[in-house]
Amino acid sequence: MATTRATAEEPDQTQDAEQPQGPEPRTGRQAEGRSAVRSLLRLWPYVRPVRARLSVAAAVAIVASCVGLVIPLVLKWMVDGPVADRDPAGVWLGALYLLLLGLAEALLFGLRRWLVARPLAGVEASMRADLYRHLQRLPVAFHDRWASGQLLSRATTDLSLLRMFLAFPLTFLLVNAVTILVGVIIMLMQDWTLGLVILGPAVPVIVTCVAFERRYAAVARLAQDQVGDLTTVVEESVLGIRIIKGFGRHRSQARAFRELSRTLRGTELRKARLLSAIWGVIITLPELAIGAALVVGVVQVADGALSAGTLVAFLSTALALRWPVDSIGFLLAMSQEAATATERYFEVLDAEPEGAEPESAKPESAKPESAGGDDRRPAAEAVRGGLEFHGVRFRYPDAPADTPPVLDRIDLHIRPGESMALVGATGSGKTTLTALVPRLHEVTDGRITLDGEDIAGMPREELRARVSVAFEEPTLFSATVGENVLMGAGPDAGQPELDRALAIAQADFAHSLPDGTATQVGEQGLSLSGGQRQRLALARAVVGRPRFLVLDDPLSALDVHTEAAVEAALRRVLAETTALIVAHRPSTVLLADRVALLSGGRVAAVGTHHELLRTNAEYAHLMSGTEETEGDAR
Ligand SMILES: Nc1ncnc2c1ncn2[C@@H]1O[C@H](COP(=O)(O)OP(=O)(O)OP(=O)(O)O)[C@@H](O)[C@H]1O
Ligand SMILES: [Mg+2]
């Protein structure tokens, strides 16, 4: 039925489905010029551990199928023997044989299922684990570029497709091929003229399959990418539900969703049309051949050239082969989808993680470039302690080539134990600068040193253990308050560290939550206010007593009194920590020993708050009120 409808809707859907719509990731989406087999071969490392089970399962399935092919031979024996001789005992015996054969076939197929189920679930799980691990290791720049729905759909839909491929098409394309081969040999042995009649449609069926493969590949890729786009829209509307409701955008959001799902529906219908076409050919032609063989066979039996039993055996063999032949269509379709899923999976897995490899090479390869500049420093100067930026330049990897870098020739030294406030107009690159310290982004040029040690040469893990960060957007995970905060500390940190951090961040409210610090927060838990979340994020940043602390506007959501209390507590922590604190308000700036003004991608001035107020007009302007920022926004 579905196929009939698919054909009926052909005209209006084709164009829609031709052009993928909606947000596209900048990678992938090349269905042309690839081979399904080559794609699927990449699964081998995952299949290897279970290859023995899979092979045994395939062998069992082949035996089961061949057992099915013995049934027609028993029928032949029954028709030509006991039935012709009117021997009831013989008929019963034949029936018993048939029953036993049927049972054996069913049991063997059951055994196959049992053999593959567990290992394949394991394959899927390990592929998913690898994908997840890889996603965690991919640089922030990768995540900036990829839509999350594309990643989600790869981790879910595509991996299920792969498991299904390993469970069915992989085995059954082989099993069916063997079954068809054995069946054809049996039929040719029964009667070769009838056999040739049956084999008639083989060539057109094969040609259809090849043509189908090629077309289906492109549509399958399109459909899976569109599922990713759709996932992105759903995810964004769930995460942004407040904005959507607040701005009354649910209609337009729903329209966007409908648009995408209509496109996807069009693509799915194209898949259905292709499937119905191949099915039409694959089912009709053999059926016609069986009909022709029936006619020829009956004539031969009437002429006495063929025994009735042979004809029965021949026809039941042909009928037994119907399923193996018919199923080729969707087995091929599933294989194509699996090939596409494999490509999509490896597109993510092939993306370069922020690995150790380029790291070790980095100091050498980075030096010649920076050596060309005039900011080369004598080695002796680099041994200074604290956090130091040496001629740092940064441009976002996907920024248009003709735009100036966000940060250009940043030179800044934060002495050990000093806290430096970073001030600048909105969009001046403060967040960008803070992200360079834990190497969330790599500097384009120049160096950053911690106590004289270039961070590019440091293992990331060590770097991130030394540097603690709190970002503008306080992110909490679906976990307890305690777990969220202790994320910032080593594995052996416990309640005392937690209490101390909560106290510094003025987050003692956590103790009076329903379950205290064991209260679930984040997406699946209690909702906290913006200021509460910010204080927990701050507690997370200070809980590990880091040597270096990078805070991106950590107090923006707090009232003045709470801010003052946090500052008093922070000041004690900051005495032993080297800190870089992005600040917008004079009250936060006062927390720091000195202030750096970021302007036009450079550090325009460094000094104490009062010095800069007196000597720097831009700084005085920034600190005097919010007029400028508001003017910008309008
Ligand atoms: N992932 C990104 N890819 C490309 N450009 C970016 C990216 N993130 C930020 N930018 C650009 O870099 C510039 C500096 O942004 P940044 O977030 O560092 O500003 P900021 O000083 O922290 O501003 P604010 O005070 O508003 O937080 C902006 O022009 C912004 O458009
Ligand atoms: Mg910022």
XYZ file of C-alpha atoms and ligand atoms in Angstrom:
666
model
C 0.000 0.000 0.000
C 2.727 2.382 0.966
C 4.366 1.826 -2.361
C 1.193 2.686 -4.265
C 0.932 5.960 -2.406
C 4.552 6.649 -3.033
C 4.026 6.388 -6.747
C 0.934 8.551 -6.620
C 2.831 11.397 -4.964
C 5.742 11.240 -7.299
C 5.435 14.518 -9.198
C 5.356 17.065 -6.402
C 7.918 15.399 -4.155
C 10.773 14.920 -6.520
C 11.927 18.512 -6.706
C 11.691 19.062 -2.996
C 13.775 16.113 -2.203
C 16.371 16.989 -4.791
C 17.683 19.952 -2.823
C 18.598 19.310 0.766
C 17.391 22.174 2.893
C 18.181 23.568 6.256
C 21.481 23.895 8.029
C 24.250 21.881 6.489
C 27.437 20.920 8.228
C 30.432 21.993 6.251
C 31.785 18.497 6.113
C 30.612 15.312 4.494
C 27.675 14.871 2.170
C 29.522 13.343 -0.714
C 27.618 10.301 -1.874
C 29.251 10.292 -5.293
C 32.230 8.265 -6.320
C 32.297 5.968 -3.356
C 31.862 2.277 -3.065
C 29.498 0.732 -0.555
C 31.800 -2.217 -0.096
C 34.812 -0.026 0.612
C 32.817 1.940 3.159
C 31.552 -1.183 4.867
C 35.023 -2.692 5.004
C 35.942 0.016 7.489
C 33.749 -1.789 9.991
C 36.201 -4.659 10.073
C 38.106 -3.589 13.210
C 34.840 -3.677 15.140
C 33.622 -6.894 13.555
C 36.951 -8.691 13.984
C 36.441 -9.634 17.640
C 33.114 -11.293 16.806
C 34.086 -12.724 13.444
C 34.067 -16.316 14.715
C 30.521 -16.016 16.020
C 29.359 -14.285 12.873
C 30.903 -16.937 10.639
C 29.376 -19.748 12.678
C 26.029 -17.970 12.548
C 26.309 -17.581 8.778
C 27.224 -21.257 8.402
C 24.244 -22.234 10.565
C 21.971 -20.054 8.445
C 23.299 -21.640 5.255
C 22.657 -25.114 6.650
C 19.167 -24.034 7.741
C 18.422 -22.697 4.282
C 19.703 -25.858 2.619
C 17.598 -27.970 4.984
C 14.663 -26.014 3.602
C 15.743 -27.039 0.109
C 15.618 -30.732 1.054
C 11.874 -30.447 1.700
C 10.995 -30.397 -2.047
C 13.101 -33.540 -2.536
C 11.103 -35.340 0.173
C 7.949 -34.126 -1.544
C 9.177 -35.621 -4.794
C 9.859 -38.923 -3.068
C 6.378 -38.850 -1.517
C 4.565 -38.009 -4.761
C 6.435 -40.497 -6.919
C 6.533 -43.195 -4.162
C 3.878 -43.619 -1.445
C 1.312 -41.284 -3.049
C 1.563 -43.001 -6.460
C 1.518 -46.435 -4.748
C -1.367 -45.389 -2.448
C 0.701 -46.379 0.609
C -0.653 -44.524 3.708
C 2.222 -45.630 5.966
C 4.702 -44.156 3.499
C 2.769 -40.880 3.402
C 2.842 -40.629 7.209
C 6.548 -41.328 7.208
C 7.041 -38.614 4.592
C 4.960 -36.223 6.658
C 7.135 -37.001 9.683
C 10.287 -36.306 7.657
C 8.801 -32.995 6.538
C 7.908 -32.080 10.108
C 11.420 -32.916 11.327
C 13.017 -30.948 8.509
C 10.801 -27.967 9.235
C 11.684 -28.154 12.921
C 15.379 -28.404 12.169
C 15.190 -25.376 9.904
C 13.371 -23.339 12.551
C 15.767 -24.378 15.321
C 18.820 -23.561 13.218
C 17.503 -20.097 12.371
C 16.768 -19.574 16.064
C 20.302 -20.641 16.916
C 21.635 -18.094 14.423
C 19.694 -15.288 16.056
C 20.984 -16.316 19.449
C 24.539 -16.500 18.154
C 24.583 -12.983 16.736
C 22.395 -11.010 19.127
C 24.845 -10.528 21.979
C 28.065 -9.935 20.008
C 26.345 -7.448 17.724
C 24.930 -5.486 20.624
C 28.540 -5.419 21.826
C 29.782 -4.126 18.460
C 27.216 -1.346 18.518
C 28.099 -0.445 22.084
C 31.820 -0.281 21.392
C 31.308 1.800 18.255
C 29.128 4.171 20.227
C 31.685 4.342 23.017
C 34.431 5.149 20.511
C 32.314 7.856 18.935
C 31.565 9.385 22.305
C 35.182 9.247 23.412
C 36.240 10.812 20.153
C 33.661 13.570 20.430
C 35.095 14.431 23.831
C 38.579 14.658 22.399
C 37.691 16.709 19.347
C 38.710 20.343 19.589
C 36.216 23.067 20.414
C 36.668 24.329 16.854
C 35.127 21.074 15.568
C 32.091 21.462 17.809
C 31.750 25.100 16.770
C 31.434 23.878 13.209
C 29.177 20.831 13.517
C 25.487 20.916 14.289
C 24.802 18.858 17.383
C 21.855 17.082 15.749
C 24.212 15.712 13.087
C 26.354 14.224 15.825
C 23.351 12.924 17.770
C 21.839 11.198 14.763
C 25.180 9.547 14.022
C 25.400 8.202 17.540
C 21.859 6.845 17.444
C 20.134 6.202 14.100
C 23.271 5.436 12.141
C 24.636 3.008 14.694
C 21.340 1.110 14.872
C 21.425 0.859 11.093
C 24.899 -0.623 11.327
C 23.878 -3.185 13.911
C 20.940 -4.188 11.763
C 23.228 -4.510 8.775
C 25.570 -6.825 10.649
C 22.628 -8.870 11.917
C 20.754 -9.323 8.648
C 22.037 -8.167 5.276
C 25.648 -9.119 5.932
C 24.668 -12.713 6.692
C 21.693 -13.048 4.456
C 23.228 -11.662 1.299
C 25.661 -14.567 1.629
C 23.086 -17.093 2.810
C 20.667 -16.153 0.065
C 23.352 -16.306 -2.601
C 24.336 -19.815 -1.487
C 20.701 -20.879 -1.205
C 19.893 -19.583 -4.671
C 22.961 -21.303 -6.091
C 22.158 -24.637 -4.447
C 18.484 -24.307 -5.405
C 19.325 -23.587 -9.014
C 21.665 -26.580 -9.147
C 18.923 -28.779 -7.675
C 16.435 -27.475 -10.231
C 18.840 -27.973 -13.122
C 19.428 -31.505 -11.912
C 15.680 -32.179 -11.793
C 15.125 -30.939 -15.292
C 17.491 -28.666 -17.124
C 14.970 -27.267 -19.642
C 12.692 -26.117 -16.808
C 15.814 -24.867 -15.022
C 16.737 -22.670 -17.966
C 13.198 -21.250 -18.083
C 13.496 -20.319 -14.404
C 16.937 -18.779 -14.958
C 15.589 -16.558 -17.733
C 14.997 -13.438 -15.574
C 18.435 -13.616 -13.914
C 20.079 -11.092 -16.233
C 17.394 -8.378 -16.041
C 17.190 -8.851 -12.251
C 20.954 -8.388 -11.865
C 20.942 -5.309 -14.107
C 18.095 -3.842 -12.036
C 19.968 -4.504 -8.797
C 23.097 -2.736 -10.034
C 21.143 0.290 -11.237
C 19.213 0.343 -7.987
C 22.338 0.260 -5.841
C 23.741 3.357 -7.465
C 20.601 5.443 -7.155
C 19.701 4.272 -3.709
C 23.114 5.229 -2.340
C 22.561 8.910 -3.096
C 19.046 9.001 -1.666
C 20.032 7.076 1.452
C 22.781 9.589 2.193
C 20.389 12.470 1.700
C 17.805 10.915 4.014
C 20.290 10.269 6.797
C 21.693 13.801 6.591
C 18.178 15.164 6.729
C 17.460 13.106 9.821
C 20.481 14.874 11.328
C 19.102 18.297 10.373
C 15.755 17.398 11.848
C 17.411 16.249 15.058
C 19.173 19.603 15.261
C 15.908 21.507 14.975
C 14.227 19.354 17.617
C 17.185 19.714 19.934
C 17.373 23.474 19.496
C 13.671 23.938 20.077
C 13.810 21.873 23.236
C 16.844 23.720 24.572
C 15.510 27.088 23.487
C 11.916 26.515 24.543
C 11.922 29.643 26.744
C 12.992 31.896 23.906
C 10.551 30.283 21.514
C 7.658 30.733 23.911
C 8.793 34.129 25.138
C 8.940 35.516 21.643
C 5.888 33.635 20.443
C 7.997 31.881 17.838
C 6.392 28.458 18.141
C 4.539 28.913 14.848
C 7.599 29.785 12.835
C 9.577 27.093 14.635
C 6.868 24.575 13.844
C 6.903 25.761 10.255
C 10.646 25.234 10.016
C 10.209 21.784 11.491
C 7.385 20.933 9.113
C 9.473 22.138 6.205
C 12.333 19.854 7.163
C 10.151 16.871 7.898
C 8.347 17.398 4.597
C 11.714 17.343 2.853
C 12.668 14.214 4.730
C 9.328 12.652 3.871
C 9.982 13.442 0.216
C 13.347 11.731 0.441
C 11.868 8.729 2.233
C 9.243 8.486 -0.486
C 11.961 8.522 -3.093
C 13.571 5.642 -1.249
C 10.203 3.869 -1.194
C 9.760 4.456 -4.919
C 13.158 3.031 -5.694
C 12.434 0.057 -3.455
C 9.055 -0.504 -5.062
C 10.656 -0.367 -8.505
C 13.270 -2.971 -7.668
C 10.707 -5.050 -5.856
C 8.407 -4.897 -8.834
C 11.119 -6.305 -11.083
C 12.516 -8.782 -8.583
C 9.111 -10.244 -7.740
C 7.331 -10.100 -11.079
C 9.999 -11.586 -13.349
C 10.687 -14.735 -11.275
C 6.945 -15.139 -10.762
C 6.452 -15.068 -14.545
C 9.262 -17.547 -14.951
C 7.657 -19.891 -12.410
C 4.383 -19.601 -14.304
C 6.126 -20.405 -17.571
C 7.932 -23.350 -15.966
C 4.588 -24.598 -14.637
C 3.086 -24.560 -18.113
C 6.105 -26.223 -19.732
C 6.299 -28.747 -16.864
C 2.625 -29.702 -17.037
C 2.950 -30.244 -20.794
C 5.990 -32.449 -20.183
C 4.189 -34.437 -17.458
C 1.201 -34.902 -19.818
C 3.615 -36.126 -22.487
C 5.084 -38.526 -19.954
C 8.508 -36.927 -20.335
C 8.560 -35.864 -16.668
C 7.328 -37.479 -13.446
C 4.691 -35.620 -11.422
C 6.992 -35.853 -8.386
C 9.804 -34.139 -10.244
C 7.511 -31.312 -11.278
C 6.285 -30.933 -7.689
C 9.870 -30.929 -6.424
C 10.920 -28.480 -9.090
C 8.118 -26.059 -8.406
C 8.463 -26.239 -4.651
C 12.186 -25.595 -4.977
C 11.395 -22.597 -7.141
C 8.879 -21.393 -4.565
C 11.384 -21.970 -1.756
C 13.792 -19.676 -3.614
C 11.219 -16.932 -3.841
C 12.036 -15.409 -0.469
C 15.819 -15.430 -0.958
C 15.340 -13.671 -4.294
C 12.633 -11.263 -3.135
C 14.574 -10.192 -0.077
C 17.606 -9.161 -2.132
C 15.935 -5.800 -2.767
C 15.673 -4.710 0.808
C 18.896 -6.424 1.823
C 20.679 -4.267 -0.752
C 18.780 -1.229 0.465
C 19.795 -1.922 4.050
C 23.386 -2.445 2.968
C 23.395 0.909 1.213
C 21.996 2.596 4.279
C 24.613 0.869 6.380
C 27.356 2.025 3.997
C 26.080 5.565 4.330
C 25.892 5.208 8.092
C 29.481 3.945 8.116
C 30.624 6.962 6.121
C 28.801 9.335 8.411
C 30.226 7.578 11.439
C 33.793 7.753 10.184
C 33.433 11.359 9.076
C 33.328 12.190 12.757
C 35.869 9.590 13.790
C 38.324 10.753 11.127
C 38.232 14.332 12.388
C 41.547 15.155 13.991
C 41.273 15.153 17.803
C 43.324 17.497 19.923
C 45.717 14.607 20.282
C 49.175 14.213 21.678
C 50.703 13.749 18.211
C 50.654 17.287 16.870
C 51.449 18.498 20.361
C 54.928 17.063 20.575
C 55.687 18.349 17.096
C 54.221 21.720 17.847
C 57.019 23.627 19.573
C 59.373 22.929 16.671
C 56.865 23.572 13.923
C 55.456 26.659 15.571
C 58.763 28.313 16.224
C 59.931 29.080 12.701
C 56.703 30.996 12.071
C 56.948 33.143 15.155
C 60.664 33.513 14.663
C 59.889 35.510 11.538
C 58.147 38.174 13.602
C 59.883 40.971 15.412
C 58.548 39.816 18.752
C 61.103 37.117 19.335
C 62.246 37.232 22.916
C 65.506 36.290 24.499
C 65.267 32.893 26.204
C 66.169 34.329 29.583
C 63.022 36.406 29.653
C 60.808 33.368 29.102
C 61.734 31.878 32.468
C 59.661 34.457 34.302
C 56.959 32.901 36.447
C 53.255 33.433 36.278
C 51.092 33.495 33.208
C 52.593 35.201 30.216
C 51.383 35.938 26.693
C 54.153 36.479 24.141
C 53.053 38.095 20.893
C 49.907 36.002 20.820
C 47.840 36.245 17.710
C 44.576 34.393 17.231
C 42.130 34.029 14.409
C 39.145 31.651 14.543
C 39.830 28.773 12.142
C 36.609 29.323 10.205
C 36.691 33.127 10.158
C 36.725 34.631 6.641
C 40.293 35.057 5.425
C 40.068 38.806 4.879
C 39.012 39.667 8.443
C 41.668 40.833 10.899
C 42.549 38.381 13.676
C 40.490 38.681 16.885
C 43.693 38.994 18.906
C 46.869 40.437 17.475
C 50.248 40.597 19.182
C 49.047 40.252 22.747
C 51.878 40.749 25.227
C 50.859 40.431 28.832
C 52.550 39.230 31.972
C 50.593 38.224 35.044
C 53.067 37.743 37.866
C 52.902 34.704 40.137
C 50.191 35.217 42.738
C 48.903 38.291 40.978
C 45.355 38.687 39.800
C 44.811 40.611 36.617
C 41.467 41.919 35.487
C 40.802 41.895 31.763
C 38.579 44.725 30.614
C 37.367 45.565 27.156
C 34.323 46.495 25.154
C 31.939 43.710 24.309
C 33.242 41.649 21.410
C 36.817 42.796 21.995
C 38.030 39.212 22.414
C 38.139 38.717 26.182
C 36.436 35.317 26.135
C 38.612 34.324 23.215
C 41.753 35.226 25.139
C 40.683 33.225 28.193
C 39.917 30.181 26.029
C 43.511 30.173 24.776
C 44.959 29.483 28.219
C 43.480 25.983 28.718
C 44.040 25.476 24.963
C 40.382 25.208 24.039
C 41.643 26.971 20.943
C 45.233 26.921 19.745
C 47.054 30.216 19.277
C 47.584 31.100 15.640
C 50.944 32.613 16.439
C 53.002 33.448 19.505
C 53.251 31.598 22.815
C 51.598 31.392 26.177
C 53.726 30.296 29.122
C 52.882 29.106 32.612
C 55.807 29.672 34.968
C 57.986 29.935 31.903
C 56.800 26.700 30.340
C 55.206 26.895 26.899
C 51.683 25.472 27.138
C 51.956 24.131 23.585
C 54.528 21.624 24.779
C 52.556 20.570 27.838
C 50.256 17.564 27.812
C 46.737 18.949 27.777
C 45.749 16.980 30.827
C 48.534 18.494 32.881
C 47.813 21.984 31.549
C 44.146 21.687 32.425
C 44.957 20.362 35.872
C 47.008 23.494 36.480
C 44.550 25.948 35.005
C 41.008 26.152 36.267
C 38.275 27.968 34.372
C 34.783 29.346 34.846
C 33.042 30.582 31.736
C 30.438 33.235 31.087
C 27.804 30.584 30.599
C 27.697 28.490 33.787
C 27.019 24.974 32.615
C 25.779 22.400 35.097
C 25.460 18.729 34.262
C 22.696 16.321 35.217
C 24.360 15.338 38.463
C 24.335 16.367 42.089
C 25.570 19.759 43.252
C 28.557 18.064 44.851
C 29.483 16.151 41.694
C 29.159 19.295 39.614
C 31.495 21.220 41.866
C 33.999 18.426 42.507
C 34.392 18.037 38.753
C 36.961 20.789 39.162
C 39.102 18.816 41.587
C 41.188 15.671 41.595
C 39.661 12.251 42.266
C 40.428 12.284 45.981
C 38.739 15.581 46.804
C 35.814 15.160 49.190
C 33.382 16.966 51.457
C 35.911 19.348 53.099
C 37.089 20.640 49.710
C 33.502 20.905 48.559
C 32.452 22.909 51.617
C 35.429 25.206 51.305
C 34.724 25.883 47.607
C 31.042 26.507 48.262
C 31.995 28.915 51.016
C 34.388 30.858 48.779
C 31.799 31.114 46.020
C 29.132 32.165 48.551
C 27.191 29.135 47.380
C 26.136 27.997 50.850
C 22.582 27.925 49.550
C 23.553 24.451 48.300
C 23.370 23.129 51.861
C 19.756 24.147 52.211
C 18.614 22.509 48.958
C 16.182 19.578 49.479
C 18.983 16.990 49.570
C 21.808 19.361 50.388
C 24.816 18.966 48.137
C 23.372 15.628 46.984
C 20.519 17.435 45.215
C 20.275 16.688 41.520
C 20.672 19.771 39.362
C 21.143 20.362 35.659
C 18.779 19.344 32.932
C 17.158 16.465 34.786
C 17.110 18.090 38.196
C 16.247 21.096 40.186
C 16.394 24.358 38.306
C 18.658 26.949 39.860
C 18.728 30.678 39.314
C 21.353 32.223 37.051
C 23.286 33.593 40.005
C 23.137 30.268 41.836
C 24.463 28.465 38.811
C 27.192 31.022 38.405
C 28.287 30.545 42.001
C 28.397 26.763 41.584
C 30.500 27.218 38.450
C 32.798 29.478 40.438
C 33.005 26.901 43.218
C 33.958 24.338 40.560
C 36.744 26.621 39.372
C 38.273 27.102 42.818
C 37.676 23.683 44.383
C 40.910 22.196 43.068
C 43.053 25.054 44.486
C 44.460 25.666 41.024
C 47.776 27.437 40.499
C 46.165 29.384 37.675
C 42.623 30.594 37.595
C 40.847 31.957 34.537
C 37.444 33.468 35.207
C 35.273 34.870 32.450
C 33.021 37.454 34.055
C 32.231 35.167 36.989
C 30.146 37.564 39.051
C 27.939 39.168 36.416
C 24.699 37.619 37.699
C 25.202 38.425 41.388
C 23.697 41.247 43.393
C 26.151 43.788 44.813
C 26.129 42.341 48.313
C 26.737 38.773 47.231
C 29.369 40.004 44.833
C 31.152 41.805 47.660
C 31.047 38.658 49.798
C 32.375 36.488 46.949
C 35.097 39.021 46.350
C 36.204 39.024 49.949
C 36.447 35.231 49.902
C 38.045 35.150 46.467
C 40.665 37.625 47.516
C 41.916 35.083 50.048
C 42.107 32.402 47.373
C 43.628 34.726 44.844
C 46.479 35.541 47.203
C 48.067 32.216 46.330
C 46.758 31.917 42.781
C 47.705 33.572 39.533
C 44.444 34.732 38.066
C 43.061 36.288 34.922
C 39.581 37.644 35.507
C 37.384 39.103 32.812
C 35.417 41.946 34.327
C 32.815 44.403 33.231
C 32.020 46.153 36.493
C 34.318 48.368 38.540
C 33.476 46.281 41.616
C 34.885 43.145 39.980
C 37.881 45.038 38.663
C 38.738 46.204 42.159
C 39.260 42.562 43.085
C 42.347 42.456 40.931
C 45.813 43.807 41.550
C 46.111 45.239 38.077
C 43.939 45.726 35.037
C 44.649 45.089 31.368
C 42.576 46.882 28.779
C 41.892 44.903 25.629
C 41.159 47.058 22.625
C 41.423 46.502 18.901
C 42.833 43.009 19.428
C 45.735 44.308 21.533
C 46.458 45.016 25.156
C 46.131 48.794 25.000
C 47.063 49.565 28.598
C 48.060 47.847 31.845
C 47.934 49.390 35.297
C 45.947 49.639 38.469
C 42.305 50.559 38.252
C 42.942 54.074 39.556
C 45.914 54.655 37.276
C 43.961 53.653 34.228
C 40.947 55.680 35.260
C 43.181 58.727 35.282
C 45.330 58.043 32.242
C 43.174 56.117 29.804
C 40.070 57.703 28.330
C 38.705 54.481 26.874
C 39.054 52.709 30.196
C 37.440 55.579 32.049
C 34.614 55.485 29.552
C 34.132 51.711 29.899
C 34.040 51.956 33.653
C 31.891 55.045 33.866
C 28.688 53.386 32.756
C 27.112 51.106 30.232
C 26.216 53.745 27.648
C 28.662 52.496 25.089
C 27.550 48.906 25.186
C 23.945 49.907 24.975
C 24.701 52.192 22.080
C 26.337 49.243 20.345
C 23.364 47.047 20.788
C 20.975 49.405 19.119
N 33.586 30.351 17.666
C 33.804 31.495 17.029
N 34.067 31.494 15.700
C 34.304 32.645 15.037
N 34.297 33.850 15.608
C 34.044 33.941 16.918
C 33.774 32.756 17.696
N 33.550 33.150 18.971
C 33.667 34.496 18.993
N 33.967 34.976 17.768
C 34.215 36.385 17.425
O 35.345 36.844 18.140
C 35.154 38.158 18.600
C 35.452 38.243 20.088
O 34.510 37.469 20.787
P 34.617 37.244 22.347
O 33.557 36.289 22.738
O 36.003 36.889 22.684
O 34.271 38.697 22.908
P 34.188 39.179 24.415
O 35.212 40.241 24.561
O 34.243 38.035 25.342
O 32.753 39.841 24.436
P 31.713 39.929 25.669
O 32.177 41.020 26.540
O 30.456 40.281 24.985
O 31.666 38.603 26.336
C 33.728 38.552 18.258
O 33.773 39.404 17.152
C 33.056 37.248 17.871
O 32.185 37.469 16.813
Mg 32.886 37.167 26.577
